[in-house]
mmCIF file of C-alpha atoms in Angstrom:
data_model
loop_
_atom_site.group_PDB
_atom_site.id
_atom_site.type_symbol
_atom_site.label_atom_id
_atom_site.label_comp_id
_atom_site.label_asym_id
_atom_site.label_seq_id
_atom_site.Cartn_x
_atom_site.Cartn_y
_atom_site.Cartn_z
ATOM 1 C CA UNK A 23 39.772 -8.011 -6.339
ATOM 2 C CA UNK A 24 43.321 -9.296 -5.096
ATOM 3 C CA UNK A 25 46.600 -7.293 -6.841
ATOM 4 C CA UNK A 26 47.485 -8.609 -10.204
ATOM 5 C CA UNK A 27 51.398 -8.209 -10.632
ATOM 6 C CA UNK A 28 52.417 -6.339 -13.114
ATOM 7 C CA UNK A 29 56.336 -6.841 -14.181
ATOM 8 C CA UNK A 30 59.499 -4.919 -16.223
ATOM 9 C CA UNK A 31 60.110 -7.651 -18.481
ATOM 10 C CA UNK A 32 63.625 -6.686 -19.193
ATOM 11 C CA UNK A 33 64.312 -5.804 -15.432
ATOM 12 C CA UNK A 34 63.038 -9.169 -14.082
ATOM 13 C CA UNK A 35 65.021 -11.412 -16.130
ATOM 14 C CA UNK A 36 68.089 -9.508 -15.998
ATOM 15 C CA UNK A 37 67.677 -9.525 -11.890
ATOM 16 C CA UNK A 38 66.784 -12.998 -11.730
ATOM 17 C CA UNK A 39 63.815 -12.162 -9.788
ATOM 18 C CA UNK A 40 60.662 -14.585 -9.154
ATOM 19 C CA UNK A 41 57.570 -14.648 -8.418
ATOM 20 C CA UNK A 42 54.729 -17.518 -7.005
ATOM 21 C CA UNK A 43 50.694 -17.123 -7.486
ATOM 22 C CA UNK A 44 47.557 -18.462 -7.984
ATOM 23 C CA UNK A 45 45.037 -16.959 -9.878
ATOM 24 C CA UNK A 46 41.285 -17.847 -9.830
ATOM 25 C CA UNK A 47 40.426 -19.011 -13.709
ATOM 26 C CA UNK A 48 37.104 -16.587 -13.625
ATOM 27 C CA UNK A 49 39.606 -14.101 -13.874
ATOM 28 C CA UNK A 50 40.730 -14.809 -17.108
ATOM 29 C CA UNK A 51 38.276 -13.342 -19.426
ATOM 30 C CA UNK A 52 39.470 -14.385 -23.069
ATOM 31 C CA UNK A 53 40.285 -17.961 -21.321
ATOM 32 C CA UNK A 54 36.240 -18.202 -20.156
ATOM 33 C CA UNK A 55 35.466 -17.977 -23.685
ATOM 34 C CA UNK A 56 36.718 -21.092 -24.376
ATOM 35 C CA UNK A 57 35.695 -23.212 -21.310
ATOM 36 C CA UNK A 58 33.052 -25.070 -20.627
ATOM 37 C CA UNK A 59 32.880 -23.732 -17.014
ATOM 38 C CA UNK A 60 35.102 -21.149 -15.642
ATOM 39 C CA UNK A 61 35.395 -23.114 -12.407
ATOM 40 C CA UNK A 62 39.193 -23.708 -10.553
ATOM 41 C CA UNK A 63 42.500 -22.100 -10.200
ATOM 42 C CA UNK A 64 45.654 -21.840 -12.062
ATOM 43 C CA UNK A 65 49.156 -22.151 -10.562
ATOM 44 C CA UNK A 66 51.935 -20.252 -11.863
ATOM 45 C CA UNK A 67 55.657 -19.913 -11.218
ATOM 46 C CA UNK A 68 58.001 -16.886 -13.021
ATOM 47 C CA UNK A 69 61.780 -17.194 -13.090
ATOM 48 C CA UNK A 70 63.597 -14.185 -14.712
ATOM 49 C CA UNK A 71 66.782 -15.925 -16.280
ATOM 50 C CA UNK A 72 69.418 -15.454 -19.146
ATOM 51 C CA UNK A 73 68.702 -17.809 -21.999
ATOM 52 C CA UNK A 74 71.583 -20.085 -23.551
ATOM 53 C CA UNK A 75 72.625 -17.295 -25.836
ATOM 54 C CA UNK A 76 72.046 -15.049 -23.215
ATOM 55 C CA UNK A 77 68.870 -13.237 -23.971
ATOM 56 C CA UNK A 78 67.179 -11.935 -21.188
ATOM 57 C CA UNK A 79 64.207 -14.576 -20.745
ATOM 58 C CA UNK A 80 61.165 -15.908 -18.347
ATOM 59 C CA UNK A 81 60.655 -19.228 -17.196
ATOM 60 C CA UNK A 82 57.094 -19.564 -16.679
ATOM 61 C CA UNK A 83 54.966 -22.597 -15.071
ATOM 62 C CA UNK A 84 51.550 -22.932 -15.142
ATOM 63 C CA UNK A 85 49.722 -25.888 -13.564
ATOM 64 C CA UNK A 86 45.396 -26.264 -13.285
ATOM 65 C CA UNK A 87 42.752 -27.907 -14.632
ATOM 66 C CA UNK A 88 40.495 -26.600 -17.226
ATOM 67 C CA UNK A 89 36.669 -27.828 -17.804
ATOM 68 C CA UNK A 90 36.686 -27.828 -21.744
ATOM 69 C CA UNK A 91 33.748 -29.470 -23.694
ATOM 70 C CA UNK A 92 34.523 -32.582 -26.073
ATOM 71 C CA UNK A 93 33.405 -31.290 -29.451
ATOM 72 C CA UNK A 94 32.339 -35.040 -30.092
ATOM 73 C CA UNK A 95 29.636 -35.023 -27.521
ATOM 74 C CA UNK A 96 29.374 -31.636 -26.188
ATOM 75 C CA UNK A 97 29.889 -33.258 -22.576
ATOM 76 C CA UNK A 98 32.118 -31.884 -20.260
ATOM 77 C CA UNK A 99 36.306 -32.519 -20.361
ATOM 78 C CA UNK A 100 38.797 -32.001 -17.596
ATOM 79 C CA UNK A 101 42.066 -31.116 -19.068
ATOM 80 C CA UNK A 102 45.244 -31.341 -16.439
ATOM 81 C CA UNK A 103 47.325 -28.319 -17.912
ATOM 82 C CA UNK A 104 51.177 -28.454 -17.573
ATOM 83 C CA UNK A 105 52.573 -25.529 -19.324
ATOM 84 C CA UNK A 106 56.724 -25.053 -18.995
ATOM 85 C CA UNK A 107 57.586 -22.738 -21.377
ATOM 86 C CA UNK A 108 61.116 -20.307 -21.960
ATOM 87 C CA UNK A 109 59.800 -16.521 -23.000
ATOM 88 C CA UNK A 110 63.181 -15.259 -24.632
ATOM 89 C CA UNK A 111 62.553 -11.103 -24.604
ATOM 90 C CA UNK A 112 63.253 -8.669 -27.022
ATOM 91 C CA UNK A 113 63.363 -5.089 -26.581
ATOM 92 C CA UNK A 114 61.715 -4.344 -30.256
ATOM 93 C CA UNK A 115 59.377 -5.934 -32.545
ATOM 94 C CA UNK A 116 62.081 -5.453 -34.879
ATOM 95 C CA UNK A 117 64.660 -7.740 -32.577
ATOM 96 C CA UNK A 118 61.741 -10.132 -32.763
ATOM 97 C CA UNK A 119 61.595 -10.398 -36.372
ATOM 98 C CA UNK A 120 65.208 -10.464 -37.231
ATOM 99 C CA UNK A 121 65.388 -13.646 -35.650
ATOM 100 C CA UNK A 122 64.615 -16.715 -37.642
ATOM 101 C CA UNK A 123 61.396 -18.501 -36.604
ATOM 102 C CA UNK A 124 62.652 -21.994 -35.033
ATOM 103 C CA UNK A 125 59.777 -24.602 -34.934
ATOM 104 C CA UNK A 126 61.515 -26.063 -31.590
ATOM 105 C CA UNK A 127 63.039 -23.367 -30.488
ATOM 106 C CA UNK A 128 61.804 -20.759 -27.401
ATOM 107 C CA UNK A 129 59.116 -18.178 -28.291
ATOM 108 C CA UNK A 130 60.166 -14.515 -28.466
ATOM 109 C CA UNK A 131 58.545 -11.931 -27.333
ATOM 110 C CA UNK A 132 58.685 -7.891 -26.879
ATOM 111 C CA UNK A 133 58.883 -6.894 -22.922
ATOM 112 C CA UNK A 134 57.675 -4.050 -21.806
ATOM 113 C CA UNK A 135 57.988 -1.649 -18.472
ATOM 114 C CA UNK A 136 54.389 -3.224 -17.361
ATOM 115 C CA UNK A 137 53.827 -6.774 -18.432
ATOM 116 C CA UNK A 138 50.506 -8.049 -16.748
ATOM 117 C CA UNK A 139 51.683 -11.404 -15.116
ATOM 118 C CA UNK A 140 48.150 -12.824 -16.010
ATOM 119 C CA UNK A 141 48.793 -12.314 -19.607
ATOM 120 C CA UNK A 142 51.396 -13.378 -20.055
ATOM 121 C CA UNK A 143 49.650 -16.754 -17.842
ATOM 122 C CA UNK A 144 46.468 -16.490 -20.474
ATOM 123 C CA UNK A 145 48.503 -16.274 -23.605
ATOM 124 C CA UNK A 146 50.346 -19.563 -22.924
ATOM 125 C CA UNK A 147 47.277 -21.218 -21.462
ATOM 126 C CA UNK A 148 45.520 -20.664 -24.482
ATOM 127 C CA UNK A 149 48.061 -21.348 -26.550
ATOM 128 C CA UNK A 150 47.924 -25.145 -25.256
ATOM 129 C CA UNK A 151 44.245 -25.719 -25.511
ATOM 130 C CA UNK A 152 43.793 -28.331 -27.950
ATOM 131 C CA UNK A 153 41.860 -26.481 -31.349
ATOM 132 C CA UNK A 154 39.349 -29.303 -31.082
ATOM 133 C CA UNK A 155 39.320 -31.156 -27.722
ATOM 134 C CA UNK A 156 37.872 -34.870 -27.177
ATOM 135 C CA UNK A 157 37.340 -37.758 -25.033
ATOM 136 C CA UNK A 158 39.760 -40.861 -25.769
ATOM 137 C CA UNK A 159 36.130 -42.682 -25.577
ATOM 138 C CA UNK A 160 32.612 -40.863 -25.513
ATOM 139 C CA UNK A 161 29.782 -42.242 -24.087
ATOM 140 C CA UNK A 162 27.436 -41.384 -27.403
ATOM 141 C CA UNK A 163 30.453 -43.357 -29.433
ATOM 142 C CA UNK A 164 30.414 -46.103 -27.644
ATOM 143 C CA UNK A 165 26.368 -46.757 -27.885
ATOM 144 C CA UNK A 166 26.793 -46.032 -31.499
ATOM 145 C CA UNK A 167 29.655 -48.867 -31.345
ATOM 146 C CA UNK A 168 27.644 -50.829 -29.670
ATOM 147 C CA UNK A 169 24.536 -51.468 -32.474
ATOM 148 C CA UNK A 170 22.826 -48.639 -31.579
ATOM 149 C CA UNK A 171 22.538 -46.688 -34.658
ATOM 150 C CA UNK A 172 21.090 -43.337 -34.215
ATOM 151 C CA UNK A 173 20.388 -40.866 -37.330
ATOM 152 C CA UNK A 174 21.808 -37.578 -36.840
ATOM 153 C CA UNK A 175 18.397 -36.552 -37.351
ATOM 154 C CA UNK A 176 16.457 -38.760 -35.056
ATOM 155 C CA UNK A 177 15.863 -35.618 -32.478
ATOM 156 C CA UNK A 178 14.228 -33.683 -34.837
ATOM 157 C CA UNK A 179 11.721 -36.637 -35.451
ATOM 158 C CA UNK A 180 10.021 -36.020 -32.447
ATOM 159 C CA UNK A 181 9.974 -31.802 -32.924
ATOM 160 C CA UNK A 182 8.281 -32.704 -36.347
ATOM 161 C CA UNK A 183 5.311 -35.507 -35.101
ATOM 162 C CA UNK A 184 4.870 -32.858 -31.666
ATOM 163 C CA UNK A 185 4.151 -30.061 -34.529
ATOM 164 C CA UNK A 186 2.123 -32.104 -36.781
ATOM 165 C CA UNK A 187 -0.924 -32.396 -33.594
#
């Protein structure tokens, strides 16, 4: 298993550092719970930086594609993920809370000596999955557009006449 990086919150925004990877999507096991297939790679970039009101903050990137599955037709969904998101740190939960929640504004959170890189990547990864994700178009939709109308229930019409033999 390759090294998963593992940062000082405060430390690495205060020193401006960075930091470049690619982690296999497998490896993220609350993300697989949520995919269709756990196939592909996410990129991510980490900036340590000082926020507008200077705040010690990350800049974090994450590019990939995730295989969801439409909840309209159960068939599979390739969703091109863009995350760019500001991560302004706090020392305490405390520091968190005494600021007002802004709807637009950056999210806060608490750093910590060891913050695993990748969870900080699967937090905001699943924090952008759409709750119920969909085609624009289905195939099943469109047939059902088309004329073709199909009770909900015409699949169990053939598990009833098999039983009745």
């Amino acid at each position: 298993m390759p090294h998963q990086p593992v940062i000082d919150g405060l430390e690495f925004a205060r020193t401006g550092s960075k930091l470049h990877g690619a982690s296999p999507i497998a490896g993220f096991s609350r993300l697989r719970d949520v995919l269709r297939t756990d196939e592909g790679t996410l990129q991510y970039d980490l900036l340590g930086v000082a926020q507008e009101r200077g705040y010690p903050a990350l800049h974090l990137r994450v590019g990939g594609v995730l295989q969801l599955a439409c909840q309209r037709c159960l068939d599979a969904l390739e969703f091109p993920l863009h995350i760019d998101v500001l991560l302004v740190l706090a020392a305490t939960q405390a520091e968190v809370d005494a600021e007002p929640l802004q709807a637009e504004g950056p999210e806060r959170i608490v750093a910590g000596r060891e913050m695993p890189v990748r969870d900080l990547v699967e937090d905001e990864v699943l924090l952008a999955i759409p709750l119920a994700p969909r085609h624009e178009r289905c195939a099943g939709r469109e047939a059902q557009a088309a004329g073709e109308e199909r009770s909900p229930f015409a699949g169990l019409r053939g598990l009833v006449d098999g039983t009745r033999h």
